[in-house]
Amino acid sequence: MANLNIDSRKERTFDAIVIGSGMSGGWAAKEFTEKGLKTLVLERGREVKHLQDYPTTNLQPYELEHRGKVKQKIREDNPVVARCYAFREDTQHFFVKDQEHPYVQEEPFDWIRGYQTGGKSLLWARQVQRWSDYDFEGPDRDGFVVDWPIRYKDLAPWYSHVEKFVGVSGNKDGLDNLPDGEFLPPMELTAVEQYFKNHIAEKYDDRSIIIGRCAHITGNFEYYAKQGRGGCQHRNLCQRGCPFGGYFSSNSSTLPWAEKTGNLTMRHHSVVESIIYDEKKGKATGVRVIDANTKEAVEYYAKVIFVNASALNTNLILLNSTSDRFPEGLGNDNGLLGKYVAFHNYRARISGEYDGLLEYRTEGRRPNGGYIPRFRNVRRQETDFLRGYAAGFSGFRKIHTDHSGVGEELKNQLLNPEYGPWRVGSHMMGETIPKESNYVNLDPEQKDEWGIPLLNVSVKYDDNDEAMIKDYLEQLTEMFESAGFTNISVRDDHRVPGLDIHEMGGVRMGKEPETSLLNKWNQLHACPNVYVTDGACMTSTSTQNPSLTYMAFAARSANHAVDELKKMNL
Amino acid sequence: MNRRTVLKQLAVMTGGMVLVPSCDFSRNDILSAYDQLKVTQGEVNILAKLCETIIPSGEAIKGADDLHIKDFVLVMMNDCYSKDDQMAFTKGLKNFNTFTRSVSGKSFEDMDKDESKELVLKVLNKDIDTSKFENNEEYTMEDINSFVNRTKQLTVQGFMASEYIMTGIMPYQLVPGGFSGKVKIKEGEKVNVNG
């Protein structure tokens, strides 16, 4: 890794700067360095090296002092992150604690963050589904926000490009609302999931159950060995960091790949304060960084800048990048920067039991689940709410242990559990409609330790979300009942936005500079050598887990930037 | 696949990375739990006896004493529960002998195996005549319930999630290697909660 001499402007000058080393930043870095661009990746957090820095990865359950439970003091001090499903004793070191990085909640919002090499790509749920034109055409058809400036055909080759490298396990299901990708062998559905799939296929012509498409290596092993990655071993302990490189993270895949080219410089503990805009040149010339430890300010320069700081932090950096030309934030001529933030609605779930197929069980573990692609309002508007929801679906044999009594009887019961019925469950992933009233902005007074304004988040559910929850629970109840599932119970956990960890928007793409911030190549309309290819660029949210789309945007835009640099357009 | 093979394979995959399988608790954590919960050695002995009553040690299968479950209970209480839960637990513990004397005329520590089992079952089944100690100001039946129920819950957890159970009795595989969604259950097959 290059030895940075901060006294020399030349040594602080690169071809490209990527802000953020997570899911999408890692992809920009990979594409740039492969194409020969000297690339600086700025990461605000500490270094987490693949394999070396996964301290819990090989611990047995009984080697965790509290068997996975996070200490009470940590939970009380950090109520936001403590609500995250993946925040456990064995993973807590990869999450931002509330107290370390405060933000302002004008409306309650659980902002889950990972400040380290790889960002949240170490921690994600690894579900990767493509968008289809039913998703890209949604805003235009249904008359909300603005039309996406691209369609499926624009992104399809980049989905393929990303999927091949990442490794995606999936089944070719032939669904036009969820296009097939470049798949490695699929994981298995359980017996009850397969039963439900068959039942639903028979009973409904608009609904399907499929095995999740997940970023795990299940084939083509020689190809992935070149990345130093092996096949998924089904440990299902992914968020500890995988010692096999079985799932995709920036740490295991794109960053080491970029480093091998010799063109990558990584700088950790580098908090980007703002992007520097040069009025005479009419473009951005670099970024201003605060060293997280020394608080010293340093500037780095490049011809092209990619902002991949995670959706809300990307908004923060742009809002904080003010100049005479852009007094309200970089590229913010229309005042829309920070507005139209949206997310996925994960509030509702349903569970039940199935008394058939009792002669079967499952074996091993599966870091994946079943998936129900969106079926509501896909081809035409059919409900009184806009858009729809996808859903997870999983079913496993329940194991019943009698915990009554004490003594030899109890001990005997504990050692002789019995199989109960199949336990089935589903959770919704609803599209939310971006609105001007759901926004982030900079707190006018409060600043963090690095002198950067705190981000204020004001994001709420609306009536459309409530109607969708009701419909999801009704439809899934009907589907469960028709399959003969019993003991059905439904739940709205009333979680606040953010816990889905799918926050999006604020720097939306669009055709017109008057109504959007980014063009069809993810360049700021008003400052084209700055690209945004993380969740902030999303015009609408649809229902797919979004990371795959961010990665495809990052790869596509990086290649566009390389071409534009060659043509001397940037 | 046994643990040694798995570890060897991992070492290959991870370029000989050092594995640190630390077992159970460090002495310091246990002492710190004693200290912060302000429990005496005598009280620890009462807790140990309650754990052993809940899951007795035996020749065929180990139990609470063999597996030092009382240490697990104390460390969990100290680290993972709220101040209110801790207060009720320690009140119940500190007054447990007094409580058993008032309801059965005998200190818990002096009871034999059958007596202690009968007493604990009565508490769990809410079959206690509370009039015998209603005038005392040291503890309530809720404290006793909280202490006994929490200890039972943690004893069961500590037992089932012990290395002993998860390696020898109901093996947990750190690296299962695969997944099958539909496997026929064999006649008389034993159910493994970690399978």
Short mmCIF file of N, CA, C and O in Angstrom, two decimals, chain B residues 29-73:
data_model
loop_
_atom_site.label_atom_id
_atom_site.label_comp_id
_atom_site.label_asym_id
_atom_site.label_seq_id
_atom_site.Cartn_x
_atom_site.Cartn_y
_atom_site.Cartn_z
N ASP B 29 -14.12 -13.03 35.16
CA ASP B 29 -15.52 -12.71 34.94
C ASP B 29 -16.39 -13.29 36.04
O ASP B 29 -17.36 -12.69 36.47
N ILE B 30 -16.03 -14.48 36.50
CA ILE B 30 -16.82 -15.11 37.56
C ILE B 30 -16.67 -14.30 38.84
O ILE B 30 -17.64 -13.97 39.52
N LEU B 31 -15.42 -13.94 39.15
CA LEU B 31 -15.18 -13.16 40.37
C LEU B 31 -15.88 -11.80 40.28
O LEU B 31 -16.47 -11.32 41.25
N SER B 32 -15.86 -11.23 39.10
CA SER B 32 -16.51 -9.93 38.92
C SER B 32 -18.02 -10.07 39.14
O SER B 32 -18.66 -9.18 39.70
N ALA B 33 -18.60 -11.18 38.70
CA ALA B 33 -20.03 -11.41 38.91
C ALA B 33 -20.32 -11.54 40.41
O ALA B 33 -21.28 -10.97 40.93
N TYR B 34 -19.47 -12.29 41.14
CA TYR B 34 -19.63 -12.43 42.59
C TYR B 34 -19.65 -11.04 43.21
O TYR B 34 -20.48 -10.72 44.05
N ASP B 35 -18.71 -10.26 42.75
CA ASP B 35 -18.46 -8.96 43.33
C ASP B 35 -19.62 -8.00 43.07
O ASP B 35 -20.17 -7.38 43.98
N GLN B 36 -20.01 -7.90 41.80
CA GLN B 36 -21.04 -6.91 41.46
C GLN B 36 -22.42 -7.30 41.94
O GLN B 36 -23.24 -6.45 42.25
N LEU B 37 -22.70 -8.60 41.96
CA LEU B 37 -24.01 -9.02 42.48
C LEU B 37 -23.97 -9.13 44.00
O LEU B 37 -24.98 -9.44 44.63
N LYS B 38 -22.79 -8.94 44.57
CA LYS B 38 -22.59 -8.99 46.03
C LYS B 38 -23.10 -10.31 46.62
O LYS B 38 -23.89 -10.31 47.56
N VAL B 39 -22.66 -11.40 46.03
CA VAL B 39 -23.04 -12.70 46.60
C VAL B 39 -21.86 -13.30 47.35
O VAL B 39 -20.71 -13.17 46.93
N THR B 40 -22.16 -13.93 48.46
CA THR B 40 -21.12 -14.56 49.28
C THR B 40 -20.91 -16.00 48.81
O THR B 40 -21.74 -16.55 48.07
N GLN B 41 -19.84 -16.61 49.28
CA GLN B 41 -19.58 -18.00 48.93
C GLN B 41 -20.74 -18.88 49.39
O GLN B 41 -21.17 -19.79 48.69
N GLY B 42 -21.29 -18.59 50.57
CA GLY B 42 -22.41 -19.37 51.09
C GLY B 42 -23.61 -19.29 50.14
O GLY B 42 -24.29 -20.29 49.88
N GLU B 43 -23.85 -18.10 49.62
CA GLU B 43 -24.97 -17.93 48.70
C GLU B 43 -24.71 -18.63 47.36
O GLU B 43 -25.63 -19.19 46.75
N VAL B 44 -23.46 -18.61 46.95
CA VAL B 44 -23.11 -19.32 45.72
C VAL B 44 -23.39 -20.81 45.90
O VAL B 44 -23.88 -21.48 44.98
N ASN B 45 -23.13 -21.32 47.11
CA ASN B 45 -23.39 -22.74 47.37
C ASN B 45 -24.89 -23.05 47.28
O ASN B 45 -25.29 -24.10 46.79
N ILE B 46 -25.72 -22.10 47.74
CA ILE B 46 -27.17 -22.29 47.63
C ILE B 46 -27.58 -22.32 46.16
O ILE B 46 -28.35 -23.18 45.72
N LEU B 47 -27.02 -21.37 45.39
CA LEU B 47 -27.32 -21.34 43.95
C LEU B 47 -26.90 -22.65 43.30
O LEU B 47 -27.65 -23.24 42.51
N ALA B 48 -25.69 -23.12 43.66
CA ALA B 48 -25.19 -24.36 43.06
C ALA B 48 -26.14 -25.51 43.39
O ALA B 48 -26.43 -26.35 42.53
N LYS B 49 -26.65 -25.52 44.59
CA LYS B 49 -27.54 -26.61 44.98
C LYS B 49 -28.87 -26.53 44.21
O LYS B 49 -29.42 -27.55 43.81
N LEU B 50 -29.33 -25.31 44.00
CA LEU B 50 -30.56 -25.16 43.22
C LEU B 50 -30.34 -25.63 41.77
O LEU B 50 -31.17 -26.35 41.22
N CYS B 51 -29.22 -25.24 41.20
CA CYS B 51 -28.91 -25.69 39.82
C CYS B 51 -28.86 -27.21 39.76
O CYS B 51 -29.40 -27.83 38.83
N GLU B 52 -28.20 -27.80 40.74
CA GLU B 52 -28.05 -29.26 40.76
C GLU B 52 -29.40 -29.95 40.99
O GLU B 52 -29.63 -31.05 40.51
N THR B 53 -30.28 -29.28 41.73
CA THR B 53 -31.63 -29.82 41.92
C THR B 53 -32.38 -29.81 40.60
O THR B 53 -33.14 -30.73 40.29
N ILE B 54 -32.17 -28.76 39.82
CA ILE B 54 -32.87 -28.63 38.54
C ILE B 54 -32.35 -29.64 37.52
O ILE B 54 -33.11 -30.34 36.88
N ILE B 55 -31.02 -29.70 37.38
CA ILE B 55 -30.42 -30.72 36.49
C ILE B 55 -29.33 -31.47 37.25
O ILE B 55 -28.18 -31.05 37.31
N PRO B 56 -29.73 -32.59 37.87
CA PRO B 56 -28.78 -33.33 38.71
C PRO B 56 -27.68 -34.01 37.89
O PRO B 56 -27.91 -34.41 36.75
N SER B 57 -26.53 -34.11 38.48
CA SER B 57 -25.44 -34.85 37.84
C SER B 57 -25.75 -36.35 37.96
O SER B 57 -26.40 -36.78 38.89
N GLY B 58 -25.27 -37.09 36.99
CA GLY B 58 -25.53 -38.53 37.04
C GLY B 58 -24.36 -39.26 36.44
O GLY B 58 -23.46 -38.65 35.85
N GLU B 59 -24.36 -40.56 36.56
CA GLU B 59 -23.22 -41.32 36.04
C GLU B 59 -23.23 -41.34 34.52
O GLU B 59 -22.19 -41.23 33.89
N ALA B 60 -24.41 -41.44 33.94
CA ALA B 60 -24.48 -41.53 32.48
C ALA B 60 -24.31 -40.15 31.83
O ALA B 60 -23.54 -40.00 30.89
N ILE B 61 -25.04 -39.20 32.35
CA ILE B 61 -25.02 -37.86 31.75
C ILE B 61 -24.67 -36.83 32.82
O ILE B 61 -25.25 -36.85 33.91
N LYS B 62 -23.74 -35.95 32.50
CA LYS B 62 -23.33 -34.93 33.47
C LYS B 62 -24.48 -33.98 33.79
O LYS B 62 -25.44 -33.87 33.04
N GLY B 63 -24.33 -33.27 34.90
CA GLY B 63 -25.37 -32.32 35.31
C GLY B 63 -24.77 -31.00 35.73
O GLY B 63 -23.61 -30.67 35.40
N ALA B 64 -25.55 -30.23 36.48
CA ALA B 64 -25.19 -28.85 36.80
C ALA B 64 -23.86 -28.71 37.53
O ALA B 64 -23.04 -27.86 37.19
N ASP B 65 -23.63 -29.55 38.53
CA ASP B 65 -22.36 -29.46 39.27
C ASP B 65 -21.17 -29.74 38.36
O ASP B 65 -20.19 -28.99 38.33
N ASP B 66 -21.28 -30.83 37.61
CA ASP B 66 -20.18 -31.23 36.72
C ASP B 66 -19.84 -30.12 35.74
O ASP B 66 -18.68 -29.93 35.37
N LEU B 67 -20.86 -29.40 35.29
CA LEU B 67 -20.65 -28.42 34.21
C LEU B 67 -20.52 -26.99 34.74
O LEU B 67 -20.49 -26.04 33.96
N HIS B 68 -20.42 -26.83 36.05
CA HIS B 68 -20.25 -25.51 36.68
C HIS B 68 -21.33 -24.54 36.23
O HIS B 68 -21.05 -23.39 35.89
N ILE B 69 -22.56 -25.01 36.20
CA ILE B 69 -23.66 -24.19 35.70
C ILE B 69 -23.88 -22.95 36.56
O ILE B 69 -24.28 -21.90 36.06
N LYS B 70 -23.57 -23.02 37.84
CA LYS B 70 -23.78 -21.85 38.71
C LYS B 70 -22.97 -20.65 38.21
O LYS B 70 -23.42 -19.51 38.31
N ASP B 71 -21.79 -20.92 37.67
CA ASP B 71 -20.97 -19.82 37.13
C ASP B 71 -21.65 -19.18 35.92
O ASP B 71 -21.65 -17.97 35.76
N PHE B 72 -22.23 -20.02 35.08
CA PHE B 72 -22.96 -19.51 33.92
C PHE B 72 -24.13 -18.63 34.38
O PHE B 72 -24.33 -17.53 33.87
N VAL B 73 -24.87 -19.13 35.36
CA VAL B 73 -26.03 -18.38 35.86
C VAL B 73 -25.58 -17.02 36.39
O VAL B 73 -26.18 -15.98 36.07
#
